PDB file of C-alpha atoms in Angstrom:
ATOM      1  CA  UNK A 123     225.118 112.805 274.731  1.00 53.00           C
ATOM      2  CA  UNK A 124     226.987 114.708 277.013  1.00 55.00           C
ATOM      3  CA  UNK A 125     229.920 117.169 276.745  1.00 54.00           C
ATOM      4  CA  UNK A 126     232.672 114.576 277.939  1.00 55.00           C
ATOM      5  CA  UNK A 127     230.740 112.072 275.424  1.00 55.00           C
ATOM      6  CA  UNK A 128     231.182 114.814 272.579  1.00 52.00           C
ATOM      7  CA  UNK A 129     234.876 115.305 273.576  1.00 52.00           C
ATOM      8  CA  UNK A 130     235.861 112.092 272.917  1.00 53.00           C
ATOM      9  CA  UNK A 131     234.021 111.825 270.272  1.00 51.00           C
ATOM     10  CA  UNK A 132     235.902 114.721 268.801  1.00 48.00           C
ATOM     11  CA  UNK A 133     238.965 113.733 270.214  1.00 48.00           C
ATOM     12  CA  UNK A 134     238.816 110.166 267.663  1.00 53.00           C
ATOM     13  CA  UNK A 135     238.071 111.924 264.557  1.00 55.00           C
ATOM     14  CA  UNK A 136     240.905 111.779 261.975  1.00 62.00           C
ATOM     15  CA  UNK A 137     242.360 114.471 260.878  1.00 69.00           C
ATOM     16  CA  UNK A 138     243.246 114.116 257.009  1.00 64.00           C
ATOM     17  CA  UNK A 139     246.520 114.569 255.971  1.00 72.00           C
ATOM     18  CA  UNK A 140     247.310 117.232 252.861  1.00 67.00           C
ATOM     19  CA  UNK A 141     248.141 114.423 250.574  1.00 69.00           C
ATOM     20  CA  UNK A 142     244.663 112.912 251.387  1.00 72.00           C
ATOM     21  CA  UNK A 143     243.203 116.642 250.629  1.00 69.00           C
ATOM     22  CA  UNK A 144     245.088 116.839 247.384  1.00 68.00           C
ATOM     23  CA  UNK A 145     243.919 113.107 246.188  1.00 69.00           C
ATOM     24  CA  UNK A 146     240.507 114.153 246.572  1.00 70.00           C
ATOM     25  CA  UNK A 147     240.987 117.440 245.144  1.00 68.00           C
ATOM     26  CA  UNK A 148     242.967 115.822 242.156  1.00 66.00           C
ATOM     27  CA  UNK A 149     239.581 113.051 241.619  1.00 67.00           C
ATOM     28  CA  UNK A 150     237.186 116.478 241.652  1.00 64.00           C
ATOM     29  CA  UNK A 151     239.290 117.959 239.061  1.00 62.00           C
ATOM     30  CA  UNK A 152     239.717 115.241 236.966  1.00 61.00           C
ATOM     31  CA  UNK A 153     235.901 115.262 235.856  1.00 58.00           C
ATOM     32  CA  UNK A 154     236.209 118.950 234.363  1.00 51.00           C
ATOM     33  CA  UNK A 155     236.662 119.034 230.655  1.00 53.00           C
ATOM     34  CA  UNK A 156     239.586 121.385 230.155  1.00 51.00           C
ATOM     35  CA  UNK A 157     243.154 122.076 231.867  1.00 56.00           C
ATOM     36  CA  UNK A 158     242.589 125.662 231.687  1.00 58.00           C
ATOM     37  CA  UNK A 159     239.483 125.682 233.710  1.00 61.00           C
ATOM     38  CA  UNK A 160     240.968 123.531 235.995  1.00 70.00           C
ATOM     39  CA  UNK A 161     243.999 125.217 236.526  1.00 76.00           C
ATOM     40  CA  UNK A 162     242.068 128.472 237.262  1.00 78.00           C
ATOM     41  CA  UNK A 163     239.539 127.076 239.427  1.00 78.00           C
ATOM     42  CA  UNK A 164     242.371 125.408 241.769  1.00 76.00           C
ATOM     43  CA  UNK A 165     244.168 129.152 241.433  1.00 81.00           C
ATOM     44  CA  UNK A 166     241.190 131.073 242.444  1.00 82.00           C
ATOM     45  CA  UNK A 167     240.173 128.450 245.485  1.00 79.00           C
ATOM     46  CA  UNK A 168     243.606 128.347 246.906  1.00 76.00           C
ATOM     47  CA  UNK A 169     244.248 131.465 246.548  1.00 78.00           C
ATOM     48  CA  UNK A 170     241.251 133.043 248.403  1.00 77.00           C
ATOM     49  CA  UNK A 171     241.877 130.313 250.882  1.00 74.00           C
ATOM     50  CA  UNK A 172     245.127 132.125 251.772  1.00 72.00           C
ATOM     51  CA  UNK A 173     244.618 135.738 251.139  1.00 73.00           C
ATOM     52  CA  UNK A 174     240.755 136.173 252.415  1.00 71.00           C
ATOM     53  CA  UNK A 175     241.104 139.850 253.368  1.00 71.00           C
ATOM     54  CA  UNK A 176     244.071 141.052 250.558  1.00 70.00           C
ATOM     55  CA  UNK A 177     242.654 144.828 249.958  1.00 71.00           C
ATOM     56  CA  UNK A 178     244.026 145.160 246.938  1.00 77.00           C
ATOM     57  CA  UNK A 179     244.565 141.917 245.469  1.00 79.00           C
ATOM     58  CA  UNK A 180     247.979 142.063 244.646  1.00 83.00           C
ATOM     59  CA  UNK A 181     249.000 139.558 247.166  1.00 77.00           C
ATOM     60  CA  UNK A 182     246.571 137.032 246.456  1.00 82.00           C
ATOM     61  CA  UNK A 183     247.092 137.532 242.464  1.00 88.00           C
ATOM     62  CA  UNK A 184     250.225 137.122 242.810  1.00 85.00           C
ATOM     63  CA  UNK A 185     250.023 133.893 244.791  1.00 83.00           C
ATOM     64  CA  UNK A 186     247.145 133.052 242.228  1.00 87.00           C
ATOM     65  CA  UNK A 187     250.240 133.394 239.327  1.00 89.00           C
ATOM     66  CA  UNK A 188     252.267 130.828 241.574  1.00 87.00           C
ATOM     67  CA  UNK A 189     249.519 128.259 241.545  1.00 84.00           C
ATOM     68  CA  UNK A 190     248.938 128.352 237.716  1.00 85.00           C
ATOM     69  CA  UNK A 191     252.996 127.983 236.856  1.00 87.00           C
ATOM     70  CA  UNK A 192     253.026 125.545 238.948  1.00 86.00           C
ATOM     71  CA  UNK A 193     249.989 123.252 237.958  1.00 81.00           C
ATOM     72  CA  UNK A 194     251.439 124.130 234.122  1.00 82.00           C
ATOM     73  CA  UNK A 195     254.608 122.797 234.963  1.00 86.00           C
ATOM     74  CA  UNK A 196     253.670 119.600 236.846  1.00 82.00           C
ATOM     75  CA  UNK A 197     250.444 118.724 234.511  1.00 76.00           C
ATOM     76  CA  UNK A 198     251.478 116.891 230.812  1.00 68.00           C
ATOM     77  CA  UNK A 199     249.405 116.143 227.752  1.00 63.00           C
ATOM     78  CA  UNK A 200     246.528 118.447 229.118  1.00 58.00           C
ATOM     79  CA  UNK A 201     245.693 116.601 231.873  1.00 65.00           C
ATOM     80  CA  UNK A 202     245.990 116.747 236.045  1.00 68.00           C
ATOM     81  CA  UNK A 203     246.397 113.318 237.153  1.00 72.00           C
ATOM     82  CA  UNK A 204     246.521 112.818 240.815  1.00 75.00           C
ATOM     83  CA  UNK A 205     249.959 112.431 240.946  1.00 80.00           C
ATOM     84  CA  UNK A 206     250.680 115.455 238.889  1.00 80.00           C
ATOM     85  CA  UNK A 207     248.301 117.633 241.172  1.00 79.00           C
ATOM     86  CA  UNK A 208     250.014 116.655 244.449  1.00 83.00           C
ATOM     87  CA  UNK A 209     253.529 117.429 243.047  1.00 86.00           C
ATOM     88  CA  UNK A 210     251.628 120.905 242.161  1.00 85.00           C
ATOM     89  CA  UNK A 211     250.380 121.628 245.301  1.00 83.00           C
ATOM     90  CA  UNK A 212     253.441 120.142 247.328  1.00 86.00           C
ATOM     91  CA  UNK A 213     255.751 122.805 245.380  1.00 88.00           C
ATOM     92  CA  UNK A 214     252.797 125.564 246.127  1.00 85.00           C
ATOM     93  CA  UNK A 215     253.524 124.108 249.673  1.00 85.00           C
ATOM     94  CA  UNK A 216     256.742 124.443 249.875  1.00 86.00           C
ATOM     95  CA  UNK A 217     256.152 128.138 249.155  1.00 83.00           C
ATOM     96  CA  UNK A 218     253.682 128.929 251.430  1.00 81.00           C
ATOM     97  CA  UNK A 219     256.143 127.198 254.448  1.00 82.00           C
ATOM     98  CA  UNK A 220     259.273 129.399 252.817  1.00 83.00           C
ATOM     99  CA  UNK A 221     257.386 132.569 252.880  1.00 80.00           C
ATOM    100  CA  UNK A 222     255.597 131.855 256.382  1.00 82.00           C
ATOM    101  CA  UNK A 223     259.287 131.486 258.185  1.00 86.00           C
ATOM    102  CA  UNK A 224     259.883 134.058 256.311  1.00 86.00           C
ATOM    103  CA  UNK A 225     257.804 136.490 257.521  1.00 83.00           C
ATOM    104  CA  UNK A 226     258.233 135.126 260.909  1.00 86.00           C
ATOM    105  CA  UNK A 227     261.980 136.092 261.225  1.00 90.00           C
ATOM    106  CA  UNK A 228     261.320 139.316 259.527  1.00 89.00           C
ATOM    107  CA  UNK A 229     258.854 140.207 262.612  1.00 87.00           C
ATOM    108  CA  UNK A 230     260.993 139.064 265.234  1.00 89.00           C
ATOM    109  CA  UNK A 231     263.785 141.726 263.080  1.00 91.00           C
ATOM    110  CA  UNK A 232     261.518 144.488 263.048  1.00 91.00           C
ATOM    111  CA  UNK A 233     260.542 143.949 266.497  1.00 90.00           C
ATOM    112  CA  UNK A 234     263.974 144.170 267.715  1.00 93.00           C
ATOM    113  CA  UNK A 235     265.501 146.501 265.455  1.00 95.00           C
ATOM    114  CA  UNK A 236     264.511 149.851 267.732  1.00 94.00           C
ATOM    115  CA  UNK A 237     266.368 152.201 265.807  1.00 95.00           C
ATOM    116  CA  UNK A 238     264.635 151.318 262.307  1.00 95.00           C
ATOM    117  CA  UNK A 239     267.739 151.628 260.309  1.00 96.00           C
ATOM    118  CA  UNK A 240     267.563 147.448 258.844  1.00 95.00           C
ATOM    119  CA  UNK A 241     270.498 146.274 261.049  1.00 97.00           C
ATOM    120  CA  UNK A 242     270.721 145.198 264.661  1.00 97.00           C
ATOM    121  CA  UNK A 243     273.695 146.921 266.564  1.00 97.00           C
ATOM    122  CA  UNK A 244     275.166 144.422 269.400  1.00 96.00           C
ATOM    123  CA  UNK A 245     272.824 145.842 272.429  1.00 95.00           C
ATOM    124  CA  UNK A 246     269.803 145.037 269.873  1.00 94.00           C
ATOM    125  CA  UNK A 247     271.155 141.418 269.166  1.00 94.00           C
ATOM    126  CA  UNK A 248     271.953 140.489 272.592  1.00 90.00           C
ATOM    127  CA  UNK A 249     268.400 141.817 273.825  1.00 89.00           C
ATOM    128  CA  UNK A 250     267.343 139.416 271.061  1.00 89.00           C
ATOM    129  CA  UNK A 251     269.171 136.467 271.786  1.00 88.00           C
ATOM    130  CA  UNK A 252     268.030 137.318 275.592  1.00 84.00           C
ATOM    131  CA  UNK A 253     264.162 136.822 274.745  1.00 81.00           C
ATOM    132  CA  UNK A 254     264.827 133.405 272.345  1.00 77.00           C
ATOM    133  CA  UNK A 255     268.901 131.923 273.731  1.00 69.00           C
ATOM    134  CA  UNK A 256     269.052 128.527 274.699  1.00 73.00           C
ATOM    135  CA  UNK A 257     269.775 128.909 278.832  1.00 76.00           C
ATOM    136  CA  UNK A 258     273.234 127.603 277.766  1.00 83.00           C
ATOM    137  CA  UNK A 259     274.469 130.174 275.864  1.00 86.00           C
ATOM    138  CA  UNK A 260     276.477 133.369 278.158  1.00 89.00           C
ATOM    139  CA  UNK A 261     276.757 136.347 276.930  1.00 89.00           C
ATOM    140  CA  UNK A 262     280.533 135.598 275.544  1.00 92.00           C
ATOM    141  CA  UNK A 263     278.351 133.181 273.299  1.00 92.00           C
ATOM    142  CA  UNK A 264     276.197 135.839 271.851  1.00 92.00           C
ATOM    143  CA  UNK A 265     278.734 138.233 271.318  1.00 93.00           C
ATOM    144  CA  UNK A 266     280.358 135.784 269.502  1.00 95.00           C
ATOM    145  CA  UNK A 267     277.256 134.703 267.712  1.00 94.00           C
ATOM    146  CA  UNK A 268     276.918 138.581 266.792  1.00 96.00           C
ATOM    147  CA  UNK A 269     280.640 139.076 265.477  1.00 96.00           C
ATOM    148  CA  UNK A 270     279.932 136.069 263.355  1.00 96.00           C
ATOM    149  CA  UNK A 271     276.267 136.864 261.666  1.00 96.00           C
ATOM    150  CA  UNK A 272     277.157 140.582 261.462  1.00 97.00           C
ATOM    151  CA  UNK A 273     280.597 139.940 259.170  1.00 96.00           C
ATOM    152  CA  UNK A 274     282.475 142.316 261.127  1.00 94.00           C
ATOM    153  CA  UNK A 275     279.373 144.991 259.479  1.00 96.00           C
ATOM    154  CA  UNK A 276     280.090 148.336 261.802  1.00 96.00           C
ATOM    155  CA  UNK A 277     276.197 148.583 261.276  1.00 97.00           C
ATOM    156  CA  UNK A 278     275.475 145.294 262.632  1.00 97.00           C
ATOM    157  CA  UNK A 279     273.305 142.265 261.593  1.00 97.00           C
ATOM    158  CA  UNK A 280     271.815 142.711 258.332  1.00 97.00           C
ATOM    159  CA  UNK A 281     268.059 141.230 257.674  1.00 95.00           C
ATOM    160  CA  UNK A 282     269.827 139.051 255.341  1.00 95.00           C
ATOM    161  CA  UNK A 283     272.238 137.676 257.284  1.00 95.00           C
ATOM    162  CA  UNK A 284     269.847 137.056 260.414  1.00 94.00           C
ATOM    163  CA  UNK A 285     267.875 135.131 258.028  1.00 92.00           C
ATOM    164  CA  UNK A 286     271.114 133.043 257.001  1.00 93.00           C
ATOM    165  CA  UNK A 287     271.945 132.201 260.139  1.00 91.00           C
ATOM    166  CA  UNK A 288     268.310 131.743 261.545  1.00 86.00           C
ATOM    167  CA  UNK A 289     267.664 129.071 259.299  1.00 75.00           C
TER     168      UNK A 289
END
């Protein structure tokens, strides 16, 4: 076979969806004897899947905790069901995306914040808004934009607000 043959070859597999993961994952688990077992088994797998290279393991604990309330709260009578462990692992989902555009806006903060002190003056938010505006939007627009998000803050935009706004 040759490489184009191999490309298209690749090109037509499927990729499977999460819910199609989580069905399988939810038959696998459904042959183990006990809830508790179970429930830590998905934890640690998950979890490791996520935080590889956590050097202290306080991130990926932590995210370990997550998984295990939420399999506890979504499985009933002792058992994970395939229903119940894609309701689990949609809400463990859910997280992940929340805490991943999360951290996103927090870099693109920090990035832009060149005076460290947790706000954006008006020079830092318009050099912001420079890098990511919509070619519509003049610089009366962003000005605006910043008297709005920073609520009239002497300081400027707060991390709390840009994340308000941002989303």
């Amino acid at each position: 076979m040759d490489s184009k043959q191999n490309k298209q070859k690749a090109h037509k597999t499927k990729t499977m969806s999460n819910k199609e993961i989580y069905r399988i994952l939810a038959f696998e688990f459904q042959q183990q004897d006990s809830l508790g077992i179970k429930i830590d088994l998905i934890a640690e797998m998950v979890s490791s899947l996520f935080y590889p290279n956590d050097q202290n393991g306080e991130a990926k604990q932590n995210f370990k905790n997550l998984i295990t309330q939420s399999f506890k709260s979504h499985c009933y009578k002792d058992e994970i069901n395939e229903e119940s462990f894609c309701n689990a692992m949609n809400s463990v989902e859910k997280y992940i995306n929340e805490e991943t555009t999360d951290r996103f806006l927090q870099k693109i903060f920090k990035r832009h914040d060149s005076d460290k002190d947790g706000f954006l003056n008006q020079q830092e938010f318009v050099f912001l808004m420079k890098n990511y505006k919509d070619s519509h939007l003049t610089e009366a627009d962003m000005l605006a934009i910043y008297n709005r998000m920073s609520q009239g803050d002497p300081k400027g935009v707060s991390y709390e607000n840009f994340k308000k706004y941002s989303l």
